[in-house]
Coordinates of C-alpha atoms in Angstrom, one line a residue:
M1 CA 144.8 115.3 103.4
T2 CA 146.5 112.7 105.6
L3 CA 145.8 112.4 109.3
A4 CA 149.5 112.9 110.1
T5 CA 149.7 116.4 108.6
V6 CA 146.7 118.2 110.0
A7 CA 146.6 120.9 112.6
P8 CA 145.1 119.9 115.9
A9 CA 141.3 120.3 116.0
L10 CA 140.0 122.6 118.8
A11 CA 136.4 122.1 120.0
E12 CA 134.0 125.0 120.2
K13 CA 133.7 124.4 124.0
S14 CA 134.4 128.1 124.6
A15 CA 131.4 129.1 122.5
D16 CA 129.3 126.3 124.0
T17 CA 128.6 125.2 120.4
L18 CA 128.7 121.6 119.3
R19 CA 129.6 121.6 115.6
I20 CA 128.4 118.5 113.7
T21 CA 129.3 117.7 110.1
W22 CA 127.6 114.9 108.2
R23 CA 126.9 113.9 104.6
E24 CA 123.2 113.0 104.6
A25 CA 121.6 116.3 103.8
I26 CA 118.0 116.5 105.0
P27 CA 115.7 117.9 102.2
D28 CA 112.9 118.6 104.7
V29 CA 113.5 118.9 108.5
D30 CA 109.8 118.2 109.2
P31 CA 110.2 114.7 110.8
Y32 CA 107.3 113.3 108.9
Y33 CA 108.6 114.3 105.5
N34 CA 111.9 112.4 105.3
S35 CA 113.0 108.9 105.9
Q36 CA 116.6 109.5 106.6
R37 CA 118.5 108.8 109.8
T38 CA 119.8 112.3 110.0
G39 CA 116.3 113.6 109.8
M40 CA 115.3 111.4 112.7
V41 CA 118.4 112.6 114.7
V42 CA 117.4 116.2 114.3
A43 CA 113.7 115.4 115.2
F44 CA 114.8 113.7 118.4
Q45 CA 116.5 116.8 119.6
A46 CA 113.7 119.2 118.6
F47 CA 110.5 117.3 119.1
D48 CA 108.9 115.0 121.7
C49 CA 106.5 112.1 121.3
L50 CA 103.8 111.0 123.6
V51 CA 106.1 108.4 125.1
Y52 CA 109.9 107.8 125.2
R53 CA 111.9 104.6 124.8
D54 CA 114.8 104.3 127.2
P55 CA 117.9 103.7 124.9
V56 CA 119.5 101.4 127.5
T57 CA 116.6 99.4 128.9
M58 CA 114.2 99.7 125.9
E59 CA 111.5 100.5 128.4
I60 CA 108.6 102.8 127.3
K61 CA 108.4 105.8 129.6
P62 CA 106.1 108.8 130.0
A63 CA 106.9 111.9 127.9
L64 CA 104.2 114.2 126.6
A65 CA 101.7 111.6 128.0
T66 CA 102.0 110.8 131.7
S67 CA 99.9 107.6 131.5
W68 CA 97.9 105.5 129.1
H69 CA 95.3 102.8 129.3
Q70 CA 94.4 100.1 126.7
V71 CA 90.6 100.4 126.7
D72 CA 90.2 97.5 124.2
P73 CA 92.4 95.9 121.6
T74 CA 92.0 98.9 119.2
T75 CA 91.6 101.8 121.6
I76 CA 94.2 103.5 123.9
D77 CA 93.5 106.5 126.1
F78 CA 96.3 108.9 127.0
T79 CA 96.5 111.4 129.8
L80 CA 98.7 114.3 128.7
R81 CA 101.3 116.2 130.7
Q82 CA 100.2 119.7 131.8
G83 CA 102.3 122.8 131.8
V84 CA 104.3 121.9 128.6
T85 CA 104.9 124.6 126.1
F86 CA 106.1 124.6 122.5
Q87 CA 109.2 126.5 121.7
N88 CA 107.2 129.5 120.6
G89 CA 105.4 129.7 123.9
D90 CA 102.1 128.1 122.8
P91 CA 100.7 125.7 125.4
F92 CA 100.6 122.0 124.5
T93 CA 97.1 120.4 124.7
A94 CA 95.0 117.5 123.4
D95 CA 94.3 119.6 120.3
D96 CA 97.9 119.3 119.1
V97 CA 97.9 115.5 119.5
V98 CA 94.6 115.1 117.7
Y99 CA 95.7 117.4 114.9
T100 CA 99.0 115.5 114.4
I101 CA 97.5 112.0 114.3
N102 CA 94.6 113.0 112.1
T103 CA 96.8 114.9 109.7
I104 CA 99.5 112.4 109.2
I105 CA 97.2 109.5 108.4
H106 CA 95.8 111.4 105.4
D107 CA 98.9 113.4 104.3
K108 CA 100.3 112.2 101.0
R109 CA 103.7 113.8 101.7
V110 CA 104.4 111.6 104.7
A111 CA 107.6 109.7 103.9
I112 CA 106.8 106.3 105.5
P113 CA 103.0 106.0 105.7
A114 CA 103.3 102.3 106.7
Y115 CA 104.4 103.5 110.1
Y116 CA 101.1 105.1 110.7
S117 CA 98.8 102.6 108.9
S118 CA 97.6 101.2 112.2
F119 CA 96.2 104.7 113.3
A120 CA 92.5 105.1 112.5
G121 CA 92.4 108.6 114.2
A122 CA 92.5 110.4 117.5
E123 CA 89.8 112.2 119.4
K124 CA 89.9 114.7 122.2
L125 CA 88.3 113.6 125.5
D126 CA 89.2 116.9 127.2
D127 CA 92.1 119.3 127.2
F128 CA 94.5 116.8 128.5
R129 CA 93.1 113.4 127.5
V130 CA 93.2 111.9 124.1
R131 CA 91.7 108.6 122.7
L132 CA 93.8 106.9 119.9
K133 CA 91.7 104.6 117.7
L134 CA 93.6 101.9 115.8
T135 CA 92.6 100.3 112.4
G136 CA 93.1 96.9 114.0
V137 CA 95.2 95.2 116.5
S138 CA 98.7 96.9 116.6
P139 CA 101.1 95.0 118.9
A140 CA 104.0 97.4 118.3
V141 CA 102.1 100.6 118.5
M142 CA 103.9 102.0 121.6
E143 CA 107.3 101.6 119.7
Y144 CA 105.9 103.7 116.9
L145 CA 104.5 106.3 119.2
A146 CA 107.9 106.5 121.0
M147 CA 110.2 106.7 118.0
V148 CA 108.4 108.1 114.9
T149 CA 105.3 110.1 116.0
P150 CA 106.5 113.5 117.2
I151 CA 103.8 116.0 118.0
W152 CA 103.2 119.1 115.8
P153 CA 101.9 122.4 117.3
K154 CA 98.4 122.8 115.7
A155 CA 97.9 126.6 115.9
Y156 CA 101.4 127.4 114.7
R157 CA 101.5 124.9 111.8
E158 CA 98.0 125.8 110.6
K159 CA 99.1 129.5 110.6
V160 CA 102.4 129.1 108.7
G161 CA 101.4 126.0 106.6
P162 CA 103.4 122.9 105.9
D163 CA 106.1 124.6 103.8
G164 CA 106.4 127.5 106.3
F165 CA 106.7 124.9 109.1
S166 CA 109.5 123.1 107.3
R167 CA 111.4 126.4 107.1
A168 CA 110.9 127.2 110.8
P169 CA 109.8 124.1 112.7
I170 CA 108.6 124.3 116.3
G171 CA 108.4 121.4 118.8
T172 CA 108.5 120.8 122.5
G173 CA 111.9 119.1 122.6
P174 CA 115.1 120.1 124.5
Y175 CA 116.5 122.0 121.4
K176 CA 114.8 124.6 119.2
I177 CA 115.7 124.7 115.5
T178 CA 116.7 128.3 114.9
K179 CA 118.0 128.1 111.3
V180 CA 117.3 125.9 108.3
D181 CA 119.4 126.7 105.3
G182 CA 118.4 124.4 102.4
T183 CA 120.4 121.2 102.7
T184 CA 123.6 122.8 104.0
Q185 CA 123.0 124.2 107.5
I186 CA 120.8 123.5 110.5
E187 CA 121.2 125.3 113.8
M188 CA 119.7 124.7 117.2
E189 CA 119.6 126.3 120.6
R190 CA 118.8 124.8 123.9
Y191 CA 115.1 125.4 124.8
D192 CA 115.2 126.5 128.4
G193 CA 111.4 126.1 128.6
H194 CA 111.6 122.4 128.0
Y195 CA 109.3 120.8 130.5
A196 CA 110.5 119.6 133.9
G197 CA 110.3 115.8 134.3
S198 CA 111.2 115.2 130.6
P199 CA 113.0 111.8 130.2
K200 CA 115.4 113.7 127.9
G201 CA 116.5 116.0 130.7
R202 CA 118.0 119.5 130.2
P203 CA 120.8 119.7 127.7
A204 CA 124.2 120.7 129.0
I205 CA 125.4 122.2 125.6
R206 CA 123.7 125.5 124.5
Y207 CA 124.1 125.5 120.8
I208 CA 124.3 122.9 118.0
K209 CA 125.4 123.7 114.4
I210 CA 125.0 121.0 111.8
H211 CA 126.9 121.4 108.5
E212 CA 125.7 119.2 105.7
V213 CA 128.5 118.4 103.2
P214 CA 128.4 116.4 99.9
D215 CA 131.2 113.9 100.5
A216 CA 133.3 112.0 103.1
T217 CA 136.5 113.8 102.3
T218 CA 135.0 117.2 103.2
E219 CA 133.5 115.7 106.3
M220 CA 136.9 114.4 107.5
T221 CA 138.6 117.6 106.5
E222 CA 136.3 119.6 108.7
L223 CA 137.0 117.3 111.7
L224 CA 140.7 117.3 111.3
G225 CA 140.9 121.0 110.4
G226 CA 139.1 122.0 113.6
K227 CA 135.8 123.0 111.9
A228 CA 133.8 120.1 113.3
D229 CA 133.6 118.6 116.8
W230 CA 131.6 115.4 115.8
I231 CA 131.2 113.3 112.6
W232 CA 129.9 109.8 111.9
G233 CA 129.8 107.3 109.1
Y234 CA 133.4 107.5 108.0
N235 CA 135.3 104.6 106.5
A236 CA 136.3 101.8 108.8
D237 CA 139.9 102.0 107.6
Q238 CA 140.3 105.4 109.2
F239 CA 139.3 104.3 112.6
A240 CA 142.8 103.4 113.9
N241 CA 144.4 106.6 112.6
I242 CA 141.7 108.8 114.2
A243 CA 142.1 106.8 117.5
R244 CA 145.8 107.8 117.5
M245 CA 145.1 111.5 117.3
P246 CA 145.7 113.1 120.7
N247 CA 142.8 115.5 120.5
L248 CA 140.2 113.1 119.0
E249 CA 138.1 110.2 120.3
A250 CA 137.2 107.3 117.9
L251 CA 134.2 105.2 118.8
R252 CA 132.6 102.3 117.0
F253 CA 129.6 100.1 118.0
G254 CA 127.2 97.6 116.3
T255 CA 123.8 98.9 115.5
M256 CA 120.4 97.7 114.4
R257 CA 121.1 98.9 110.8
V258 CA 121.3 96.3 108.1
Y259 CA 123.0 96.7 104.7
F260 CA 120.9 95.1 102.0
M261 CA 120.2 94.8 98.3
T262 CA 116.7 94.6 96.8
I263 CA 116.3 92.4 93.7
D264 CA 113.7 92.8 91.0
A265 CA 111.9 89.5 91.4
A266 CA 108.6 91.2 90.4
G267 CA 109.9 92.5 87.0
R268 CA 109.2 96.1 87.8
T269 CA 112.1 97.1 85.5
G270 CA 111.0 94.7 82.8
A271 CA 108.7 91.7 82.9
D272 CA 111.2 89.2 81.5
N273 CA 114.4 90.5 83.0
P274 CA 116.8 87.8 84.4
L275 CA 116.2 88.8 88.0
T276 CA 112.6 87.5 87.8
K277 CA 114.1 83.9 87.7
L278 CA 114.5 82.2 91.0
K279 CA 117.8 80.5 90.2
V280 CA 119.3 83.8 89.1
R281 CA 118.4 85.4 92.4
Q282 CA 119.8 82.4 94.3
A283 CA 123.0 82.7 92.2
I284 CA 123.4 86.3 93.2
L285 CA 123.1 85.5 96.9
S286 CA 125.6 82.6 96.5
A287 CA 128.1 84.8 94.6
I288 CA 128.6 87.4 97.3
D289 CA 131.1 86.8 100.1
R290 CA 129.3 88.7 102.8
Q291 CA 131.5 87.5 105.6
T292 CA 134.7 88.9 103.9
M293 CA 132.8 92.2 103.1
A294 CA 131.7 92.5 106.7
K295 CA 135.2 91.8 108.1
Q296 CA 137.1 94.0 105.7
L297 CA 134.8 96.8 104.8
I298 CA 132.6 97.3 107.9
Q299 CA 135.0 95.7 110.5
G300 CA 134.3 96.0 114.2
D301 CA 131.7 93.4 115.2
S302 CA 129.8 93.4 111.9
Q303 CA 128.1 90.0 111.2
V304 CA 126.4 88.5 108.2
I305 CA 122.7 88.9 108.3
D306 CA 120.6 86.1 106.7
T307 CA 117.1 87.6 107.4
P308 CA 115.1 90.5 106.0
C309 CA 115.2 92.0 109.5
Y310 CA 117.6 92.6 112.4
P311 CA 118.1 89.6 114.7
S312 CA 117.2 91.5 117.9
Q313 CA 113.8 92.6 116.5
F314 CA 110.7 90.8 117.8
G315 CA 109.7 88.2 115.2
C316 CA 113.1 88.0 113.5
D317 CA 113.5 84.2 113.5
V318 CA 117.0 83.6 112.3
S319 CA 116.5 79.8 112.3
A320 CA 113.7 80.1 109.7
A321 CA 115.9 81.7 107.1
V322 CA 117.3 79.7 104.1
K323 CA 121.0 80.4 104.2
Y324 CA 123.2 81.2 101.1
P325 CA 126.8 80.6 101.9
Y326 CA 129.5 82.0 99.6
D327 CA 129.8 79.5 96.7
P328 CA 130.8 81.0 93.4
A329 CA 130.8 77.6 91.7
R330 CA 127.2 77.0 92.7
A331 CA 126.3 80.5 91.5
K332 CA 127.7 79.8 88.1
Q333 CA 125.8 76.4 88.0
L334 CA 122.5 78.2 88.9
L335 CA 123.0 80.8 86.2
A336 CA 123.6 78.1 83.6
E337 CA 120.5 76.2 84.8
A338 CA 118.5 79.5 84.5
G339 CA 119.6 79.9 80.9
Y340 CA 122.5 82.3 81.4
P341 CA 125.7 80.3 81.1
N342 CA 127.5 83.4 80.0
G343 CA 125.9 85.7 82.5
F344 CA 124.1 89.0 81.7
D345 CA 124.3 92.7 82.3
T346 CA 122.3 94.6 84.8
E347 CA 122.4 97.8 87.0
L348 CA 122.8 98.6 90.6
I349 CA 121.4 101.9 92.1
S350 CA 123.1 102.7 95.4
Y351 CA 124.0 105.3 97.9
N352 CA 126.3 103.0 99.8
T353 CA 130.0 103.7 99.9
P354 CA 131.9 103.1 96.6
Q355 CA 133.9 100.4 98.4
I356 CA 130.7 98.3 99.2
N357 CA 129.4 98.8 95.7
A358 CA 132.7 97.9 94.1
A359 CA 132.9 94.7 96.1
L360 CA 129.4 93.7 95.0
Q361 CA 130.4 94.4 91.4
N362 CA 133.5 92.3 91.7
Y363 CA 131.8 89.3 93.2
L364 CA 129.0 89.3 90.6
K365 CA 131.5 89.8 87.8
A366 CA 133.4 86.7 88.9
V367 CA 130.3 84.6 88.1
G368 CA 129.4 86.4 84.9
I369 CA 127.0 89.1 86.0
N370 CA 128.2 92.5 84.7
L371 CA 127.0 95.2 87.1
R372 CA 126.7 98.9 86.0
I373 CA 126.8 101.0 89.1
Q374 CA 124.8 104.2 89.5
Q375 CA 126.2 105.9 92.6
L376 CA 123.8 108.5 93.8
Q377 CA 123.1 110.7 96.8
I378 CA 120.7 109.0 99.2
G379 CA 117.6 111.1 98.3
A380 CA 118.1 110.5 94.5
A381 CA 118.7 106.7 95.0
I382 CA 115.6 106.3 97.1
Q383 CA 113.6 108.2 94.5
K384 CA 114.7 105.9 91.7
A385 CA 114.1 102.8 93.8
E386 CA 110.6 103.8 94.7
A387 CA 109.8 104.7 91.1
G388 CA 110.6 101.0 90.2
E389 CA 113.7 102.0 88.2
A390 CA 116.3 99.8 90.1
P391 CA 117.0 96.3 88.9
L392 CA 119.2 96.0 91.9
Y393 CA 119.2 98.6 94.7
S394 CA 121.5 98.7 97.7
G395 CA 121.4 100.8 100.8
S396 CA 121.0 100.3 104.5
W397 CA 118.0 100.2 106.8
G398 CA 117.9 101.0 110.5
S399 CA 114.1 100.4 111.1
N400 CA 113.9 103.9 112.6
S401 CA 115.3 102.1 115.6
I402 CA 112.1 100.2 116.2
N403 CA 112.9 96.9 117.8
D404 CA 110.1 95.0 116.0
V405 CA 110.0 93.2 112.6
S406 CA 107.0 95.3 111.6
A407 CA 109.5 98.2 111.0
F408 CA 111.5 96.2 108.5
M409 CA 109.8 93.5 106.5
P410 CA 106.6 95.3 105.5
Y411 CA 108.7 98.1 104.2
F412 CA 110.5 95.9 101.6
L413 CA 108.1 93.0 101.2
G414 CA 104.7 94.4 102.1
G415 CA 103.6 95.7 98.7
G416 CA 104.8 99.3 99.0
L417 CA 107.1 101.4 96.8
D418 CA 110.3 99.6 97.9
D419 CA 108.9 96.1 97.4
Y420 CA 110.6 94.5 94.4
A421 CA 109.2 91.0 95.2
R422 CA 105.4 91.8 95.2
D423 CA 104.8 88.3 96.6
S424 CA 101.1 88.0 97.6
D425 CA 101.9 85.0 99.9
V426 CA 104.4 87.1 101.8
Q427 CA 102.1 90.1 101.9
E428 CA 99.3 88.0 103.4
L429 CA 101.6 86.6 106.2
L430 CA 102.8 90.1 107.0
K431 CA 99.2 91.3 107.2
K432 CA 98.3 88.4 109.6
A433 CA 101.3 89.2 111.8
G434 CA 100.4 92.8 112.0
T435 CA 96.7 92.3 113.0
T436 CA 97.0 90.2 116.2
L437 CA 98.1 90.9 119.7
D438 CA 98.9 87.3 120.3
P439 CA 102.8 87.1 120.3
E440 CA 102.9 83.5 119.3
V441 CA 100.7 84.0 116.3
R442 CA 102.9 87.0 115.3
R443 CA 106.0 84.9 115.8
H444 CA 104.7 82.1 113.7
A445 CA 103.6 84.4 110.8
Y446 CA 106.9 86.2 110.8
S447 CA 108.9 83.0 110.8
E448 CA 106.9 81.7 107.8
T449 CA 107.4 85.1 106.1
I450 CA 111.2 84.8 106.6
R451 CA 111.2 81.2 105.3
L452 CA 109.3 82.0 102.2
A453 CA 111.1 85.3 101.3
T454 CA 114.5 83.7 101.8
E455 CA 113.6 80.5 100.0
R456 CA 112.4 82.6 97.1
A457 CA 115.5 84.8 97.3
E458 CA 113.3 88.0 97.2
F459 CA 115.6 90.2 99.3
V460 CA 119.4 90.2 99.8
P461 CA 120.4 90.9 103.4
L462 CA 124.1 91.6 103.6
F463 CA 125.5 92.3 107.0
G464 CA 125.0 94.4 110.1
A465 CA 126.3 98.0 110.3
V466 CA 128.9 99.3 112.7
R467 CA 128.6 102.9 113.5
Y468 CA 131.8 104.9 113.3
V469 CA 131.9 108.1 115.3
A470 CA 134.7 110.6 115.8
F471 CA 134.6 113.6 118.1
S472 CA 136.7 116.0 120.1
K473 CA 138.2 114.7 123.3
Q474 CA 136.6 117.7 125.0
L475 CA 133.2 116.2 124.3
S476 CA 131.5 113.6 126.4
F477 CA 129.4 111.5 124.0
Q478 CA 127.7 108.1 124.3
G479 CA 126.5 105.9 121.4
F480 CA 123.6 103.5 121.6
P481 CA 122.7 100.4 119.6
D482 CA 119.6 102.0 118.2
D483 CA 121.9 104.4 116.3
L484 CA 120.3 107.6 117.6
P485 CA 122.8 110.1 118.9
R486 CA 121.2 112.0 121.7
F487 CA 123.1 115.2 121.9
Y488 CA 120.9 116.4 124.7
L489 CA 122.8 113.9 126.8
S490 CA 126.2 115.1 125.7
S491 CA 128.4 117.6 127.6
W492 CA 131.8 119.3 127.6
K493 CA 134.4 117.8 129.8

C-alpha cells in the first residue's frame, strides 16, 4: 500500500473512541509481569502509584499518597489519600499498599525484580498511613515509586488470583481495562470514579481500543485505511509522506530510549567464543558507523550514545566513557591481533527493525565478521537473551522512563539475566552507587563504572531513539521525552 493511494482516514471521534494500533503485543497486562514499553503505557492509564512524576518538570507530586516523610535513611512514611476507590468500587486503603509491596518483593514472576530490590517491605501504621522499609539507602526510590510501582487491589486480587487478575485487572487509574483478548485486543473505558485531585486529571476521551498486530505493514495499513487513530514506532522514512497527508499529523521527538547491543564477554554462549576477547569486542565497536545509522535510519535528532546509560540520567557521566569512533581499518587490525585475521561467524538475536539489523550485519561483514541474524518478536528475543543464548543481542532500552542510571546500568551490567559481561569489578561499583544517599559518592562510582565498562567494551551503546507518532488530525496529542503517551491528557478537537 502506498500513501498516495489510500482512502482518507476518519477518526472515531463520533463514537468517542480512540483506536490505537501497535506491534508490541503484551503477553500479560499485569504491569509487574511484563517489561515492555506498551505494557507500561497501558499501566499508566489504568493504575496509579503512590506518587506521580510530572512529565514536563520531572517533579514528584502526590498521587495515592498525599505526603511522605523520610524517617531515617531506610524508612519512609506515607500518608494516603482518603476517598479513593478501585474501579470495582472497593475502597483504597493501607492494606492495598502493604499487600502490593510485600507481594512483589517475593514474587518470582515479576519481570524486572531489580526495580524493587531496594524494598525490604511495607507495614500498616493505620488505615491511611504506611511505612516503607528499604534494604539499604535507595537514592532513586521516589522515581521507582512514581514510575513502576502501581498499587494492586488486595481483596480483589486475592479473590481472583494472579491469572484471573491478568484477565480482568483492576486499578485506581483514569481508565478501566474492560477487555483483554490474548495478545490482540485491549479495551478501556474512562473510570468516572477516578479520584478528585488526581495529577492525571479526568480523561476527555471515553473509550480506548488497542489493536495489537504482528508487523509494521499491518499497523500502517490500519492507520491509512481509517481503522486506527494513533500509531507509533513506524520507520523514519515514512515520516515526510505521513506529514503530507491532509487528515494525519506526523510527530517525532527524541526520547530517553537507547538502541544497544550486548556482547558475550562472559562466554555465556561458549567459554572460548571470540567475543570473550577484549580486542574482538573493541573491533566490533570500531566497525559500526553509529553516526550514519543514527542519521539515516533513526533521523530526527538521534545522536550517537557512548555510555551504557542515557545522558540525562543522574550519574551518566559522558566524559568518563572510552569512545570508539568508526574506524574499520582499526577494527581489522584488532581482529588480526586477537587471532582472527580472517574474521569469524557469530549470531545476532534481535527484535529491532530489519533495517537496523541489516546495517549492523553489513558493517561487521566489512571487517570479516559474518553475522547470522535471528529476527524475533520482542518477547521471544528477550527470552533467548535472558537464557544466555545470544552471542550478540540488540534491542532498545527506555529505563522505564526513570531518569537515573540505576534504571539502566544494573540491568545490563549488574549480574542479572541480561548481563553478558559478568564483570565483578563493575558489579561492585554499581552496588556501591546504589547503597548511598551521597550524590557525589554515587556520581563517582557511576563514572568509574562507565570508564571500566567502556574500556573493557562490555556493552555496545548505539544511538538515541526518536519516537515517531502518527495520528488523526482530529486528535489533540502531546508527546514527552520520557516516551510515555498519556492518553488521559488527549482530547478530540
